[in-house]
Amino acid sequence: MKDLNIGLFGFGTVGTGIYKVLERTRNTHASIRRICVRSLAKKRSVDVPSDILTDNPDDIFSDTAIDLVVEVIDDAEASYRIVSEALRRGLPVVSGNKAMIARHLPELIELQRRHNTALLYDASACGSIPVIRNLEEYYDNDLLLEVKGILNGSSNYILSRVFDHGEDYAEALAKAQRLGFAEADPSFDIKGFDSLFKLVIITIHALGVYVNPADVFAYGIASISDFDIRYAREKGAKIKLVAQVVKLDDDRFTLFVMPEFVVPGKYIYSVDDEYNGVVIRGECYDRQFMFGKGAGSLPTASSILSDVTARHHDYRYEYKKMSYDQRPVYTDDVTLRVYIRHREQTLPDGVVFTKITESYVSENGCYTVGDISLATLRANRTLLDNPDIFICNFPRFFLDLD
Ligand code: HSE
């Protein structure tokens, strides 16, 4: 088989990691031929021959020796233009851009089909953990019931530092940025959008259904306070940012991203720092657990390298589950049990519990615990972006399996 010549877009945290990892491996059968960057003047953390750097995408697209595009830039719109242009030219692509993929997946699947080429993106969800290819190949049947876990390394890092080490929230966030875990705009991490994009990608490979991220409830840890942390400690729990897609029955499934009270004994309880952890539940095998580094230069680069090697063997996702006879339908008509911390007057009028099991009022803060519909939370999503409000889920096992 012919070695692959890579045209690399992006030479930041992940791009330089790919360069280092490729230099270190001997059996990859791939090398970087050109690197397209936004600014040629910018200082890089690794030395590369200056003639392979360019700031003109056409230097990659018009180079007929390049047979694989690897795209690891952080601008989702520019990423979309590059990836769709490469696919239109019949060039296979490896990408790690979860925001871009989650927003454009149906069109990107169509482009792959029309131009008989491939887009691989295992690095887009959970860094070094091979979630997507496993869902695509191994869990290729309808025994799969649920995929749930910690998909965002930065928010998990922040929660670990704050919960377990008593560090300051803002300092922990700054450290996540310095260590190269956080997005260029870290609000994507802490507001749950990064987890949401990964969940949307996981869902198409888990159940064969695309759900537009705009239609999914995602709520992060941006407004967590000492009050919430104390409440969790009193219950013997940690708060983790959890994403989940779960079948409610044969015909329906739901998905959402929300902080959750996680008690000891659950696999994800001990997933700390920038690690990710994914629990896969199925009808015949109960639970399986995948754990590993989900963010950072080298873990993400290792996943990109795995996709590069897969391309060397002509691997492509077949999206087989999308053509299953009966696919479940997404619904938000599901009841959750949640804790909402609020000031007496700040719970928006529309946020109506169907049942209240606990409520507490004090000068320092109030909370209500009870049952509420996911549709209600979705309908009031923008009103919940308020530092006086924090929502946390008590996990419920819709299928009565736990
Ligand atoms: N900002 C992301 C995270 C990077 O913290 O998980 C990996 O996708």
Short mmCIF file of C-alpha atoms and ligand atoms in Angstrom, two decimals:
data_model
loop_
_atom_site.label_atom_id
_atom_site.label_comp_id
_atom_site.label_asym_id
_atom_site.label_seq_id
_atom_site.Cartn_x
_atom_site.Cartn_y
_atom_site.Cartn_z
CA MET A 1 0.00 0.00 0.00
CA LYS A 2 1.16 3.48 -0.84
CA ASP A 3 2.20 5.79 2.00
CA LEU A 4 -0.12 8.72 2.61
CA ASN A 5 0.90 12.33 2.00
CA ILE A 6 -0.95 14.55 4.42
CA GLY A 7 -2.05 18.13 3.88
CA LEU A 8 -2.50 19.45 7.43
CA PHE A 9 -4.74 22.41 8.24
CA GLY A 10 -3.94 23.92 11.65
CA PHE A 11 -0.74 23.85 13.63
CA GLY A 12 -1.84 24.75 17.14
CA THR A 13 -2.20 22.46 20.16
CA VAL A 14 -3.43 19.42 18.24
CA GLY A 15 -1.55 20.08 14.97
CA THR A 16 1.84 20.24 16.68
CA GLY A 17 0.87 17.12 18.65
CA ILE A 18 0.22 15.27 15.37
CA TYR A 19 3.60 16.37 14.05
CA LYS A 20 5.35 15.06 17.20
CA VAL A 21 3.40 11.78 17.27
CA LEU A 22 4.08 11.12 13.58
CA GLU A 23 7.80 11.65 14.12
CA ARG A 24 7.73 9.11 16.93
CA THR A 25 5.93 6.26 15.11
CA ARG A 26 7.57 4.01 12.54
CA ASN A 27 4.64 2.08 11.10
CA THR A 28 2.22 4.85 10.25
CA HIS A 29 2.92 4.98 6.51
CA ALA A 30 2.05 8.65 6.43
CA SER A 31 3.95 11.91 6.44
CA ILE A 32 3.03 15.58 6.46
CA ARG A 33 3.67 17.24 3.10
CA ARG A 34 2.21 20.72 3.68
CA ILE A 35 0.83 22.59 6.69
CA CYS A 36 -1.63 25.43 6.16
CA VAL A 37 -1.69 27.98 9.00
CA ARG A 38 -3.50 31.27 9.56
CA SER A 39 -0.32 33.22 10.29
CA LEU A 40 3.14 32.34 8.97
CA ALA A 41 4.68 34.82 11.41
CA LYS A 42 3.42 33.06 14.55
CA LYS A 43 6.05 31.32 16.71
CA ARG A 44 5.54 27.54 16.84
CA SER A 45 6.35 25.14 19.67
CA VAL A 46 8.05 22.72 17.24
CA ASP A 47 10.53 23.39 14.45
CA VAL A 48 9.34 22.48 10.97
CA PRO A 49 11.04 23.15 7.63
CA SER A 50 9.70 26.57 6.64
CA ASP A 51 8.96 25.46 3.05
CA ILE A 52 6.20 23.10 4.18
CA LEU A 53 4.27 25.92 5.88
CA THR A 54 1.80 27.94 3.84
CA ASP A 55 -1.10 30.28 4.52
CA ASN A 56 -2.84 29.47 1.25
CA PRO A 57 -5.31 26.51 1.33
CA ASP A 58 -4.89 26.09 -2.45
CA ASP A 59 -1.30 25.00 -1.90
CA ILE A 60 -2.82 21.89 -0.37
CA PHE A 61 -5.87 21.50 -2.63
CA SER A 62 -3.87 21.88 -5.84
CA ASP A 63 -1.05 19.56 -4.77
CA THR A 64 -1.90 16.31 -6.54
CA ALA A 65 0.56 14.36 -4.38
CA ILE A 66 -1.58 15.01 -1.29
CA ASP A 67 -4.00 12.16 -0.71
CA LEU A 68 -5.31 12.91 2.79
CA VAL A 69 -6.43 16.15 4.41
CA VAL A 70 -6.13 16.40 8.20
CA GLU A 71 -8.03 19.37 9.61
CA VAL A 72 -7.49 20.50 13.20
CA ILE A 73 -8.29 24.21 13.28
CA ASP A 74 -10.55 25.68 15.93
CA ASP A 75 -12.69 27.94 13.74
CA ALA A 76 -15.81 25.91 12.92
CA GLU A 77 -16.84 27.96 9.87
CA ALA A 78 -13.37 27.83 8.27
CA SER A 79 -13.23 24.12 9.13
CA TYR A 80 -16.54 23.57 7.31
CA ARG A 81 -15.25 25.34 4.18
CA ILE A 82 -12.02 23.31 4.16
CA VAL A 83 -13.60 19.93 4.89
CA SER A 84 -16.47 20.31 2.42
CA GLU A 85 -14.09 21.57 -0.29
CA ALA A 86 -11.76 18.60 0.24
CA LEU A 87 -14.67 16.11 0.11
CA ARG A 88 -16.03 17.75 -3.07
CA ARG A 89 -12.60 17.16 -4.62
CA GLY A 90 -12.82 13.50 -3.59
CA LEU A 91 -10.07 13.90 -0.98
CA PRO A 92 -10.54 11.91 2.22
CA VAL A 93 -10.43 13.97 5.42
CA VAL A 94 -9.62 13.36 9.07
CA SER A 95 -11.06 16.09 11.31
CA GLY A 96 -11.38 16.77 15.02
CA ASN A 97 -13.78 19.70 14.79
CA LYS A 98 -16.82 18.58 16.79
CA ALA A 99 -18.78 21.85 16.47
CA MET A 100 -18.48 21.78 12.69
CA ILE A 101 -19.25 18.06 12.39
CA ALA A 102 -22.23 18.15 14.77
CA ARG A 103 -23.79 21.08 12.88
CA HIS A 104 -23.19 19.78 9.34
CA LEU A 105 -23.20 16.00 9.66
CA PRO A 106 -26.10 15.16 7.27
CA GLU A 107 -24.51 17.24 4.51
CA LEU A 108 -21.04 15.81 5.21
CA ILE A 109 -22.44 12.27 4.97
CA GLU A 110 -24.05 13.15 1.65
CA LEU A 111 -20.78 14.64 0.36
CA GLN A 112 -18.91 11.46 1.28
CA ARG A 113 -21.46 9.37 -0.62
CA ARG A 114 -21.64 11.64 -3.67
CA HIS A 115 -17.87 11.94 -4.07
CA ASN A 116 -17.07 8.40 -2.95
CA THR A 117 -14.67 9.52 -0.28
CA ALA A 118 -14.40 9.43 3.51
CA LEU A 119 -14.47 11.69 6.53
CA LEU A 120 -13.14 10.19 9.78
CA TYR A 121 -13.49 12.01 13.09
CA ASP A 122 -12.85 9.76 16.07
CA ALA A 123 -10.82 12.59 17.63
CA SER A 124 -13.93 14.79 17.73
CA ALA A 125 -15.47 12.91 20.67
CA CYS A 126 -13.53 11.95 23.82
CA GLY A 127 -10.00 12.53 22.52
CA SER A 128 -7.99 9.33 22.82
CA ILE A 129 -10.96 7.05 23.61
CA PRO A 130 -12.08 5.17 20.48
CA VAL A 131 -15.79 5.74 21.03
CA ILE A 132 -17.04 6.39 17.52
CA ARG A 133 -15.38 3.53 15.71
CA ASN A 134 -16.52 1.12 18.44
CA LEU A 135 -20.10 2.35 18.26
CA GLU A 136 -19.98 2.10 14.48
CA GLU A 137 -18.46 -1.36 14.23
CA TYR A 138 -18.80 -3.34 17.44
CA TYR A 139 -22.18 -2.08 18.69
CA ASP A 140 -23.72 -2.45 15.26
CA ASN A 141 -27.16 -3.70 16.32
CA ASP A 142 -30.14 -2.53 18.28
CA LEU A 143 -29.12 -4.07 21.59
CA LEU A 144 -27.52 -0.74 22.49
CA LEU A 145 -29.63 1.12 25.05
CA GLU A 146 -27.60 4.02 26.36
CA VAL A 147 -24.35 5.93 25.98
CA LYS A 148 -23.60 8.21 28.88
CA GLY A 149 -20.56 9.90 30.27
CA ILE A 150 -18.16 12.71 30.81
CA LEU A 151 -17.28 14.03 27.37
CA ASN A 152 -15.63 17.34 28.24
CA GLY A 153 -12.17 17.31 29.78
CA SER A 154 -12.02 21.00 30.72
CA SER A 155 -15.19 21.14 32.81
CA ASN A 156 -14.23 17.86 34.46
CA TYR A 157 -10.80 19.26 35.22
CA ILE A 158 -12.37 22.38 36.76
CA LEU A 159 -14.86 20.37 38.85
CA SER A 160 -12.07 18.06 40.09
CA ARG A 161 -9.83 20.95 41.07
CA VAL A 162 -12.68 22.77 42.83
CA PHE A 163 -14.28 19.70 44.49
CA ASP A 164 -11.29 17.59 45.40
CA HIS A 165 -8.56 20.17 45.80
CA GLY A 166 -10.49 23.21 47.00
CA GLU A 167 -9.04 25.39 44.25
CA ASP A 168 -10.63 28.54 42.96
CA TYR A 169 -12.98 28.12 39.95
CA ALA A 170 -11.44 30.92 37.86
CA GLU A 171 -7.89 29.67 38.52
CA ALA A 172 -8.88 26.12 37.55
CA LEU A 173 -10.39 27.42 34.30
CA ALA A 174 -7.23 29.41 33.53
CA LYS A 175 -5.15 26.27 34.17
CA ALA A 176 -7.35 24.22 31.80
CA GLN A 177 -6.64 26.86 29.15
CA ARG A 178 -2.89 26.87 29.84
CA LEU A 179 -2.76 23.07 29.64
CA GLY A 180 -4.43 23.14 26.21
CA PHE A 181 -7.68 21.39 27.24
CA ALA A 182 -10.11 24.27 26.92
CA GLU A 183 -11.63 25.58 23.69
CA ALA A 184 -10.50 28.97 22.32
CA ASP A 185 -13.79 30.19 23.78
CA PRO A 186 -13.98 28.23 27.06
CA SER A 187 -17.65 29.05 27.49
CA PHE A 188 -18.21 26.16 25.03
CA ASP A 189 -16.70 23.84 27.64
CA ILE A 190 -18.36 25.19 30.76
CA LYS A 191 -21.78 25.87 29.22
CA GLY A 192 -22.10 22.29 27.95
CA PHE A 193 -21.93 22.98 24.18
CA ASP A 194 -18.72 21.02 23.63
CA SER A 195 -20.33 17.99 25.33
CA LEU A 196 -23.46 18.57 23.25
CA PHE A 197 -21.59 18.50 19.92
CA LYS A 198 -19.85 15.28 20.95
CA LEU A 199 -23.17 13.76 22.06
CA VAL A 200 -24.81 14.57 18.70
CA ILE A 201 -21.93 12.83 16.89
CA ILE A 202 -22.10 9.85 19.25
CA THR A 203 -25.88 9.59 18.74
CA ILE A 204 -25.67 9.14 14.98
CA HIS A 205 -23.19 6.30 15.46
CA ALA A 206 -25.08 4.82 18.43
CA LEU A 207 -28.65 4.91 17.09
CA GLY A 208 -28.36 5.98 13.44
CA VAL A 209 -30.29 9.21 14.03
CA TYR A 210 -29.09 12.76 13.53
CA VAL A 211 -30.41 15.33 16.00
CA ASN A 212 -29.68 18.99 15.37
CA PRO A 213 -27.72 20.37 18.37
CA ALA A 214 -30.12 23.35 18.43
CA ASP A 215 -32.91 20.93 19.42
CA VAL A 216 -31.14 19.46 22.45
CA PHE A 217 -31.09 20.71 26.04
CA ALA A 218 -27.52 21.43 27.11
CA TYR A 219 -26.69 23.05 30.41
CA GLY A 220 -23.21 23.36 31.91
CA ILE A 221 -21.39 24.27 35.09
CA ALA A 222 -20.93 28.02 34.51
CA SER A 223 -23.12 29.02 37.46
CA ILE A 224 -22.12 26.33 39.99
CA SER A 225 -21.57 27.78 43.49
CA ASP A 226 -20.24 26.70 46.89
CA PHE A 227 -23.88 26.29 47.92
CA ASP A 228 -24.37 23.54 45.29
CA ILE A 229 -21.08 21.89 46.17
CA ARG A 230 -22.08 21.75 49.84
CA TYR A 231 -25.44 20.23 48.92
CA ALA A 232 -23.73 17.54 46.83
CA ARG A 233 -21.26 16.77 49.65
CA GLU A 234 -24.12 16.38 52.13
CA LYS A 235 -25.60 13.77 49.79
CA GLY A 236 -22.20 12.02 49.46
CA ALA A 237 -22.06 12.89 45.78
CA LYS A 238 -19.82 14.72 43.34
CA ILE A 239 -21.20 16.97 40.62
CA LYS A 240 -20.07 15.97 37.11
CA LEU A 241 -21.08 17.34 33.72
CA VAL A 242 -22.77 14.39 32.04
CA ALA A 243 -24.01 13.86 28.48
CA GLN A 244 -26.38 11.03 27.71
CA VAL A 245 -28.37 9.48 24.93
CA VAL A 246 -30.80 6.83 26.11
CA LYS A 247 -33.54 4.73 24.60
CA LEU A 248 -36.83 5.13 26.45
CA ASP A 249 -38.40 2.15 24.69
CA ASP A 250 -38.12 0.51 21.26
CA ASP A 251 -39.53 3.57 19.50
CA ARG A 252 -38.18 6.60 21.35
CA PHE A 253 -34.95 7.98 22.73
CA THR A 254 -33.86 11.15 24.44
CA LEU A 255 -30.58 13.01 24.85
CA PHE A 256 -29.35 15.90 26.96
CA VAL A 257 -26.32 17.42 28.69
CA MET A 258 -26.61 18.45 32.34
CA PRO A 259 -24.63 18.43 35.56
CA GLU A 260 -25.44 15.33 37.58
CA PHE A 261 -25.06 14.20 41.19
CA VAL A 262 -22.78 11.18 40.88
CA VAL A 263 -22.47 8.85 43.85
CA PRO A 264 -19.53 6.53 44.68
CA GLY A 265 -19.91 3.17 43.00
CA LYS A 266 -20.80 4.70 39.63
CA TYR A 267 -18.04 4.28 37.08
CA ILE A 268 -17.86 7.98 36.31
CA TYR A 269 -17.47 8.95 39.99
CA SER A 270 -13.73 8.35 39.78
CA VAL A 271 -13.26 10.00 36.37
CA ASP A 272 -11.33 13.10 37.39
CA ASP A 273 -9.20 15.89 35.95
CA GLU A 274 -9.19 16.07 32.16
CA TYR A 275 -10.13 12.41 31.79
CA ASN A 276 -13.31 11.35 30.03
CA GLY A 277 -15.38 8.27 30.82
CA VAL A 278 -18.11 6.68 28.74
CA VAL A 279 -20.58 4.04 29.93
CA ILE A 280 -22.23 1.97 27.23
CA ARG A 281 -25.30 0.01 28.26
CA GLY A 282 -26.91 -2.77 26.26
CA GLU A 283 -29.64 -5.31 26.57
CA CYS A 284 -27.42 -8.37 26.82
CA TYR A 285 -24.26 -7.06 28.39
CA ASP A 286 -25.44 -4.58 31.05
CA ARG A 287 -22.67 -1.98 31.21
CA GLN A 288 -19.24 -1.43 29.72
CA PHE A 289 -16.94 1.41 30.57
CA MET A 290 -14.32 3.27 28.51
CA PHE A 291 -11.93 5.62 30.25
CA GLY A 292 -9.11 7.82 29.00
CA LYS A 293 -7.74 11.24 28.29
CA GLY A 294 -10.29 13.29 26.43
CA ALA A 295 -8.40 16.51 25.83
CA GLY A 296 -4.91 17.82 25.29
CA SER A 297 -2.38 17.84 22.49
CA LEU A 298 -0.99 14.30 22.43
CA PRO A 299 -4.12 12.33 23.43
CA THR A 300 -6.08 14.05 20.65
CA ALA A 301 -3.18 13.63 18.22
CA SER A 302 -3.10 9.89 18.98
CA SER A 303 -6.72 9.63 17.92
CA ILE A 304 -6.05 11.57 14.71
CA LEU A 305 -3.17 9.20 14.03
CA SER A 306 -5.47 6.23 14.51
CA ASP A 307 -7.82 7.67 11.85
CA VAL A 308 -4.86 8.31 9.54
CA THR A 309 -3.83 4.67 9.89
CA ALA A 310 -7.44 3.60 9.31
CA ARG A 311 -7.42 5.62 6.07
CA HIS A 312 -4.27 3.82 5.03
CA HIS A 313 -6.46 0.70 5.08
CA ASP A 314 -9.27 2.53 3.23
CA TYR A 315 -11.55 2.51 6.28
CA ARG A 316 -14.70 4.64 6.17
CA TYR A 317 -17.78 4.95 8.35
CA GLU A 318 -20.72 3.25 6.68
CA TYR A 319 -23.46 4.78 8.87
CA LYS A 320 -25.19 1.40 8.68
CA LYS A 321 -27.65 2.17 11.47
CA MET A 322 -29.11 5.04 9.45
CA SER A 323 -30.64 2.48 7.11
CA TYR A 324 -32.15 0.24 9.79
CA ASP A 325 -35.83 -0.53 9.19
CA GLN A 326 -36.93 0.88 12.51
CA ARG A 327 -35.05 3.65 14.16
CA PRO A 328 -36.13 5.26 17.41
CA VAL A 329 -37.40 8.85 17.31
CA TYR A 330 -36.03 11.67 19.46
CA THR A 331 -38.34 13.02 22.14
CA ASP A 332 -37.98 15.48 25.02
CA ASP A 333 -41.26 14.27 26.52
CA VAL A 334 -39.55 12.72 29.51
CA THR A 335 -39.61 13.50 33.22
CA LEU A 336 -36.36 14.24 35.04
CA ARG A 337 -35.71 14.64 38.74
CA VAL A 338 -33.63 17.77 39.21
CA TYR A 339 -32.26 20.13 41.84
CA ILE A 340 -32.63 23.80 40.96
CA ARG A 341 -30.86 26.39 43.09
CA HIS A 342 -32.40 29.82 42.77
CA ARG A 343 -33.19 32.97 44.66
CA GLU A 344 -36.73 33.18 45.91
CA GLN A 345 -37.82 35.33 43.01
CA THR A 346 -35.57 33.99 40.26
CA LEU A 347 -37.18 30.74 39.15
CA PRO A 348 -38.71 31.77 35.79
CA ASP A 349 -42.50 31.46 35.68
CA GLY A 350 -42.39 28.76 33.02
CA VAL A 351 -40.13 26.46 35.04
CA VAL A 352 -42.91 24.40 36.59
CA PHE A 353 -42.23 21.23 38.54
CA THR A 354 -44.84 18.49 38.16
CA LYS A 355 -43.96 17.26 41.65
CA ILE A 356 -41.83 18.83 44.39
CA THR A 357 -40.02 16.46 46.75
CA GLU A 358 -37.80 18.87 48.68
CA SER A 359 -37.57 22.61 49.01
CA TYR A 360 -35.37 24.87 51.07
CA VAL A 361 -35.39 28.60 51.58
CA SER A 362 -32.73 30.63 53.35
CA GLU A 363 -30.96 33.95 53.10
CA ASN A 364 -27.98 32.21 51.50
CA GLY A 365 -29.94 30.51 48.80
CA CYS A 366 -32.97 28.41 48.00
CA TYR A 367 -33.40 25.19 46.16
CA THR A 368 -36.20 23.04 44.90
CA VAL A 369 -35.93 19.35 44.09
CA GLY A 370 -38.58 17.61 42.09
CA ASP A 371 -39.84 16.25 38.82
CA ILE A 372 -39.82 18.41 35.72
CA SER A 373 -40.20 17.69 32.05
CA LEU A 374 -37.17 17.97 29.78
CA ALA A 375 -39.42 19.83 27.32
CA THR A 376 -40.08 22.47 30.02
CA LEU A 377 -36.37 22.91 30.64
CA ARG A 378 -35.76 23.22 26.88
CA ALA A 379 -38.52 25.78 26.44
CA ASN A 380 -37.02 27.94 29.20
CA ARG A 381 -33.38 27.35 28.31
CA THR A 382 -32.33 30.97 27.78
CA LEU A 383 -33.97 32.08 31.05
CA LEU A 384 -31.87 29.51 32.92
CA ASP A 385 -28.63 31.30 31.93
CA ASN A 386 -28.54 33.22 35.16
CA PRO A 387 -25.79 33.16 37.82
CA ASP A 388 -28.52 32.85 40.47
CA ILE A 389 -29.67 29.54 38.98
CA PHE A 390 -27.96 26.14 38.86
CA ILE A 391 -29.54 22.89 37.73
CA CYS A 392 -28.32 19.42 38.57
CA ASN A 393 -29.83 16.08 37.58
CA PHE A 394 -30.53 13.13 39.84
CA PRO A 395 -29.86 10.23 37.48
CA ARG A 396 -32.89 8.19 36.63
CA PHE A 397 -32.80 4.91 34.81
CA PHE A 398 -35.51 5.19 32.24
CA LEU A 399 -35.41 1.54 31.37
CA ASP A 400 -35.69 0.39 34.99
CA LEU A 401 -32.48 -1.53 34.63
CA ASP A 402 -30.80 -0.07 37.68
N1 HSE B 1 -12.21 21.47 25.04
C1 HSE B 1 -12.35 20.05 24.86
C2 HSE B 1 -12.43 19.39 26.22
C3 HSE B 1 -11.17 19.53 24.10
O1 HSE B 1 -12.10 20.04 27.22
O2 HSE B 1 -12.82 18.24 26.31
C4 HSE B 1 -11.35 18.12 23.61
O3 HSE B 1 -12.43 17.99 22.74
#
